[in-house]
PDB file of C-alpha atoms in Angstrom:
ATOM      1  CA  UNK A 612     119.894  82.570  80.728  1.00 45.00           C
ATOM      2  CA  UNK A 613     117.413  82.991  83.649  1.00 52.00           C
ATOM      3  CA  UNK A 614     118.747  82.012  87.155  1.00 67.00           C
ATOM      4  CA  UNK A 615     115.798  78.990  89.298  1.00 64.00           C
ATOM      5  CA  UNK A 616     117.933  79.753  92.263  1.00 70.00           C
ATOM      6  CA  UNK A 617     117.793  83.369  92.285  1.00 66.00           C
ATOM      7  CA  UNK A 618     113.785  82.940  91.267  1.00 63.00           C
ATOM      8  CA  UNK A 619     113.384  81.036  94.537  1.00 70.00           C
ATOM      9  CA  UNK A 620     115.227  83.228  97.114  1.00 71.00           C
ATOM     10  CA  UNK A 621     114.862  86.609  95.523  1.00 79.00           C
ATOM     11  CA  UNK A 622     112.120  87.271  92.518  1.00 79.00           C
ATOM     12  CA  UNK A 623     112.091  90.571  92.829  1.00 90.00           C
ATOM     13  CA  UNK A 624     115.905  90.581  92.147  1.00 90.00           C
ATOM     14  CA  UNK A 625     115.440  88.523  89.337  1.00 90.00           C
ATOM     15  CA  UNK A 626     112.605  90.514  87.701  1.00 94.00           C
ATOM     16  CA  UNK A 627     114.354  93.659  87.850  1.00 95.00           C
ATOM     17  CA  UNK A 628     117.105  91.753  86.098  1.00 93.00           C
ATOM     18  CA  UNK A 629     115.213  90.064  83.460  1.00 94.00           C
ATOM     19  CA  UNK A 630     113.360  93.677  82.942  1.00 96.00           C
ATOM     20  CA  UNK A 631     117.040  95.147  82.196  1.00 95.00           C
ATOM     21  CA  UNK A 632     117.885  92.189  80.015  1.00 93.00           C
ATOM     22  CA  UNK A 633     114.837  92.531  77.550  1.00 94.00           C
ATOM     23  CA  UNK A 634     114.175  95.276  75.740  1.00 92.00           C
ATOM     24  CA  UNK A 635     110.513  95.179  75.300  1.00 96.00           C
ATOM     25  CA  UNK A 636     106.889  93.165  76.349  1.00 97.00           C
ATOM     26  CA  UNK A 637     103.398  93.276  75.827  1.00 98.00           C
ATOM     27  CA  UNK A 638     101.473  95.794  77.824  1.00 98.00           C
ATOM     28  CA  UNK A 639      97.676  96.166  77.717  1.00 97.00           C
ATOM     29  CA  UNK A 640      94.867  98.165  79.814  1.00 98.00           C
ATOM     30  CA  UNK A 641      92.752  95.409  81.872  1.00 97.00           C
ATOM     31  CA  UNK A 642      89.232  95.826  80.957  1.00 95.00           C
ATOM     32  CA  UNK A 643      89.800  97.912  77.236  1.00 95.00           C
ATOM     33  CA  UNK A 644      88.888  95.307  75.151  1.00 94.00           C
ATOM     34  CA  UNK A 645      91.867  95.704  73.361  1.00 94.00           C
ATOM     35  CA  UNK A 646      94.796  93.361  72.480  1.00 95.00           C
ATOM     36  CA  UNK A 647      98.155  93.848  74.078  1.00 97.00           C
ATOM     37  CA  UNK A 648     100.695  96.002  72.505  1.00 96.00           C
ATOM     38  CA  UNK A 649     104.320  95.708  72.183  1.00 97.00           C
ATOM     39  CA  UNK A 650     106.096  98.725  73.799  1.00 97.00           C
ATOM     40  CA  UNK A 651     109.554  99.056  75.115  1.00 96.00           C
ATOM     41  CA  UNK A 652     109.667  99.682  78.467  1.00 97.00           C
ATOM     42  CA  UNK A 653     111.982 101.423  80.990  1.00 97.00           C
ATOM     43  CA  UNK A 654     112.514  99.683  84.273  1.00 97.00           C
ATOM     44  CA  UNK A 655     113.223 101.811  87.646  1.00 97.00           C
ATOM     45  CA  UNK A 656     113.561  99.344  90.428  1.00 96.00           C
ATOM     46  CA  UNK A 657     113.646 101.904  92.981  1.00 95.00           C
ATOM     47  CA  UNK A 658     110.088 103.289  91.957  1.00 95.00           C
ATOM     48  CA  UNK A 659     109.007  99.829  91.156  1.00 97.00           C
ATOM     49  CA  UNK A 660     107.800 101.798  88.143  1.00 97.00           C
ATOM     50  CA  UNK A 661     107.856 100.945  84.540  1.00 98.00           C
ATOM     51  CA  UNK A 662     107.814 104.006  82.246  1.00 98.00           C
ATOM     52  CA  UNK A 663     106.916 103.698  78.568  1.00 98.00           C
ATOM     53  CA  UNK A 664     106.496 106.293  75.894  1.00 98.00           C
ATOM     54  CA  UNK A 665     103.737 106.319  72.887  1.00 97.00           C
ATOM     55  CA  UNK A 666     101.600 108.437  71.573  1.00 97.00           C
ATOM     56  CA  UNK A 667      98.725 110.809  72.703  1.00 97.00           C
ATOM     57  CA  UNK A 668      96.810 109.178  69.361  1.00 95.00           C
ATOM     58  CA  UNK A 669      97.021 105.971  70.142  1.00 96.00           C
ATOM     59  CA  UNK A 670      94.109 103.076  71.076  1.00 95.00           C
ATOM     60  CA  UNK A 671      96.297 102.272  74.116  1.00 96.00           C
ATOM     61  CA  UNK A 672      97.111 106.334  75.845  1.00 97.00           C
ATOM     62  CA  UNK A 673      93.207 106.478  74.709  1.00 96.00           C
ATOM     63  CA  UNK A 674      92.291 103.466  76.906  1.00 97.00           C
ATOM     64  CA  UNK A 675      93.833 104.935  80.404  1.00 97.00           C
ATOM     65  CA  UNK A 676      91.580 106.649  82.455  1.00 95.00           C
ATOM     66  CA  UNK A 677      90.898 107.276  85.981  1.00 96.00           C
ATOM     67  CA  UNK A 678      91.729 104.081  88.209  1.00 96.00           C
ATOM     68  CA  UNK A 679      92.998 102.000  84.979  1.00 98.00           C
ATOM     69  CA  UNK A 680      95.167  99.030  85.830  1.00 98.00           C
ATOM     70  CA  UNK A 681      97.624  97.550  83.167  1.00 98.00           C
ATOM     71  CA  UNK A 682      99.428  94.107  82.956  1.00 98.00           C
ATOM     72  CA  UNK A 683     102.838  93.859  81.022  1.00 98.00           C
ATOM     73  CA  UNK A 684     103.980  90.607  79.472  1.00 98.00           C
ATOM     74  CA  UNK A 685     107.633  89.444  79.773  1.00 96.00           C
ATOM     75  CA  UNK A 686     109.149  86.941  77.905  1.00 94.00           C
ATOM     76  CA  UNK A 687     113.175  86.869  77.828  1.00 90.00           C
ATOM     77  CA  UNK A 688     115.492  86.431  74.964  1.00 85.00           C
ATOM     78  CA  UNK A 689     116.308  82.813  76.105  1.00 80.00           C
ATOM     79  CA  UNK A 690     112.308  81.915  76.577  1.00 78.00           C
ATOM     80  CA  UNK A 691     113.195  80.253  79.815  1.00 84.00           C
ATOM     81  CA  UNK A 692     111.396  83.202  81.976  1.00 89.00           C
ATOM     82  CA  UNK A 693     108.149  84.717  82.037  1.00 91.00           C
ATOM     83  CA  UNK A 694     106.522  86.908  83.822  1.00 95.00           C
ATOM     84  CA  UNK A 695     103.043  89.103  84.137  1.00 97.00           C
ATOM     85  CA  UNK A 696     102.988  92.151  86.178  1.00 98.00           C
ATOM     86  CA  UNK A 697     100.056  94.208  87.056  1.00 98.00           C
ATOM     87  CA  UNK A 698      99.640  97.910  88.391  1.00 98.00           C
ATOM     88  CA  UNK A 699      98.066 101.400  88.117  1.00 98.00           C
ATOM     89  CA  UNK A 700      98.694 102.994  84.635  1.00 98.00           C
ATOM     90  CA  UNK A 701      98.347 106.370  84.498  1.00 98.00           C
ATOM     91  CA  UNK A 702      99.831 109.540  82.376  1.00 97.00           C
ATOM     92  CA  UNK A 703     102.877 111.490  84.243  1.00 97.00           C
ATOM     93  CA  UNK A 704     105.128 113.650  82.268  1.00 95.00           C
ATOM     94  CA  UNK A 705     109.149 113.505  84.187  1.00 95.00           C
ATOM     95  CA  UNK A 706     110.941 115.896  81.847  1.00 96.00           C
ATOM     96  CA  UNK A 707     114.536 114.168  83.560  1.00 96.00           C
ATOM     97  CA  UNK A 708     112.927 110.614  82.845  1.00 96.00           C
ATOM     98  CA  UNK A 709     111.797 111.630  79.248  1.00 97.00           C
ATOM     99  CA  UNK A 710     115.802 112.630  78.754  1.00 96.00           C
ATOM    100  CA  UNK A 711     116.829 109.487  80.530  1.00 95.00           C
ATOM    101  CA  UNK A 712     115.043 107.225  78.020  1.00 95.00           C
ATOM    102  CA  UNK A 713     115.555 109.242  75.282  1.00 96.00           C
ATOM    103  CA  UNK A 714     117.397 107.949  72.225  1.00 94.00           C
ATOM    104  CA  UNK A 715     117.836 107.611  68.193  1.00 95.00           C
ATOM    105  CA  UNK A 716     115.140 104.552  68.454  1.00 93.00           C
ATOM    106  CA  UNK A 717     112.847 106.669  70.005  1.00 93.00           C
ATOM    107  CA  UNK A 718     113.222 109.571  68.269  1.00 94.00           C
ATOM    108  CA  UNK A 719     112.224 108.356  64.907  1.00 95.00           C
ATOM    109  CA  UNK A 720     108.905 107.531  66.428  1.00 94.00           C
ATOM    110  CA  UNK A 721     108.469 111.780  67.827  1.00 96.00           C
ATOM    111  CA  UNK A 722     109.199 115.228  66.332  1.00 94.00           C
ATOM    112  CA  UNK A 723     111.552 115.942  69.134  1.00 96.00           C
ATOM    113  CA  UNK A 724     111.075 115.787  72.768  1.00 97.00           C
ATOM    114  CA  UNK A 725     108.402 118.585  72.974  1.00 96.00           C
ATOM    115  CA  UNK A 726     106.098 116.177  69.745  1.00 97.00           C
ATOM    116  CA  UNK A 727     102.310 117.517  71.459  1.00 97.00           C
ATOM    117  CA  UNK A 728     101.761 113.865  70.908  1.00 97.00           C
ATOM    118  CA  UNK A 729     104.323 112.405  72.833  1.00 98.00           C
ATOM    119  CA  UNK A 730     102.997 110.818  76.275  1.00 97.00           C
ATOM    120  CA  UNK A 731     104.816 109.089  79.138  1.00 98.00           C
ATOM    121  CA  UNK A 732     102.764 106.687  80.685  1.00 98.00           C
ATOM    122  CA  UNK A 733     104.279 104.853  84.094  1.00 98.00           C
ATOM    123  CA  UNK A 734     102.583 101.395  85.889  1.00 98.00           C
ATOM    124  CA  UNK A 735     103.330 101.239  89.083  1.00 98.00           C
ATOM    125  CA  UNK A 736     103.788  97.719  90.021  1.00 98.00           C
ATOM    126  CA  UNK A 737     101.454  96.339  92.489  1.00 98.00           C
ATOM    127  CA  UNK A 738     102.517  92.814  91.731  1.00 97.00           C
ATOM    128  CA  UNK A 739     103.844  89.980  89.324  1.00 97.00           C
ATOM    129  CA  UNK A 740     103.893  86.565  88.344  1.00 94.00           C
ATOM    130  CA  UNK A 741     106.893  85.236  87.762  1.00 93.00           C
ATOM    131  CA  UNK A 742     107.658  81.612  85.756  1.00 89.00           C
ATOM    132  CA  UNK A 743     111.407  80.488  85.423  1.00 86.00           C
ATOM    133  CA  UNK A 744     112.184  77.227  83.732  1.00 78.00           C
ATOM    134  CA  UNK A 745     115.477  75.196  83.393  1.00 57.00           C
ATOM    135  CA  UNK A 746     117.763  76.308  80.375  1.00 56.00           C
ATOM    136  CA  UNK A 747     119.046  73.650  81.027  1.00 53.00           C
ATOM    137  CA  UNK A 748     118.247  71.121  77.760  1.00 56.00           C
ATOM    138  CA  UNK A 749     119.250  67.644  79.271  1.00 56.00           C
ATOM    139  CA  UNK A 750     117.346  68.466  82.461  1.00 56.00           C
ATOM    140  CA  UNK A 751     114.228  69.439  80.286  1.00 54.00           C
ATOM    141  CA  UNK A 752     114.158  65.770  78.346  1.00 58.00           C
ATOM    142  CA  UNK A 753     115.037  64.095  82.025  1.00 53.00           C
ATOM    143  CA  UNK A 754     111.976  65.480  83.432  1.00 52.00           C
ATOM    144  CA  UNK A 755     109.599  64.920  80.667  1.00 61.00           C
ATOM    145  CA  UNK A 756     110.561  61.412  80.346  1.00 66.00           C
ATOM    146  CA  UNK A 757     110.271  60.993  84.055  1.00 63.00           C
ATOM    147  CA  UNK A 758     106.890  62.595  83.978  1.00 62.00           C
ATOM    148  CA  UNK A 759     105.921  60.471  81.579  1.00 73.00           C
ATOM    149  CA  UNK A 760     106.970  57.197  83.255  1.00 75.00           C
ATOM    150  CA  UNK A 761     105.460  58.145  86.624  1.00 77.00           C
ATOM    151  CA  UNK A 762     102.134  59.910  85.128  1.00 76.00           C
ATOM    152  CA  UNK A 763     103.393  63.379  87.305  1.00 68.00           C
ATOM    153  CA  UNK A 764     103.809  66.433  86.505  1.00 66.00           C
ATOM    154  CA  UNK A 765     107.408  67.771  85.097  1.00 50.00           C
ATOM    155  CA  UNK A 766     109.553  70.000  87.867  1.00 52.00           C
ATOM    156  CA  UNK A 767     111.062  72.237  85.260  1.00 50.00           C
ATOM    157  CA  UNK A 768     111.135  75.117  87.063  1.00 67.00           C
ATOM    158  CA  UNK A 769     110.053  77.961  89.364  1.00 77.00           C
ATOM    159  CA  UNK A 770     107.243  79.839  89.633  1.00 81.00           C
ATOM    160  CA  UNK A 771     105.999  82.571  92.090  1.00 86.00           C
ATOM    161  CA  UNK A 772     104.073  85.606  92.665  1.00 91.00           C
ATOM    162  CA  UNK A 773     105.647  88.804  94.345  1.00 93.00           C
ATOM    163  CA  UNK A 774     103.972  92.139  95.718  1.00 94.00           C
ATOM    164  CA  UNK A 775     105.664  95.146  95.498  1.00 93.00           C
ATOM    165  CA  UNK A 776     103.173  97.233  97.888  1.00 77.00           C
TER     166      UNK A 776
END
């Protein structure tokens, strides 16, 4: 369950949390042509980095190239937060990060840590969009029908936009 408070007096906070809480989005390179993908991601708050693994052979690693941005879509478990963040995406190989986010999961996807096809890719968040409804079901059907009485919009939650640079 997402937190409208905490999405009104501290975003960041409650991206970093939703980013722990969820285990994977939708990450795609702006201008590719390609649809988004769904990797699992690693968050590290204090780089404002998200690091991801996949393969050299892949359309996506293919797709990053000199000055590529990326977006990653978040949606959590409870569907009562979203968010869209944007950044550089480039290749950087962080032997201590590769053994930090290495596990069983991952490994059946690589020959080992030292697979030649194995890539760490990192976005370094420039911003994000955050959206953070009500979980809050009573609320929900209050505001609807209140919308729909008055001919206004629905206050069902929070949304707001955060830089990180």
């Amino acid at each position: 369950m997402s937190d409208t408070d905490l999405a009104q007096t501290d975003p960041k906070k409650l991206l970093w949390k939703e980013l722990e809480d969820t285990r994977a989005g939708m990450l795609g390179i702006v201008g590719s042509g390609q649809h988004f993908q769904p990797m699992s991601h690693h968050a590290d708050e204090a780089g404002r980095k998200l690091w991801f693994l996949t393969k050299r052979s892949t359309d996506l690693f293919m797709a990053i190239g000199p000055g590529s941005t990326a977006h990653f879509v978040l949606v959590a478990k409870g569907q009562d937060f979203h968010a869209c963040m944007s950044g550089p995406i480039t290749e950087q190989m962080d032997r201590a990060k590769l053994d930090e986010m290495w596990n069983p999961i991952v490994g059946a996807w690589f020959e080992g840590k030292d697979d030649p096809d194995l890539a760490m890719i990192v976005v370094t968040l420039d911003s994000a969009a955050l959206w953070d409804s009500t979980s809050s079901s009573a609320r929900f059907a209050y505001e609807i029908a209140k919308a729909n009485m008055t001919d206004s919009d629905p206050d069902v939650g929070v949304h707001n936009v955060v830089n990180f640079a």
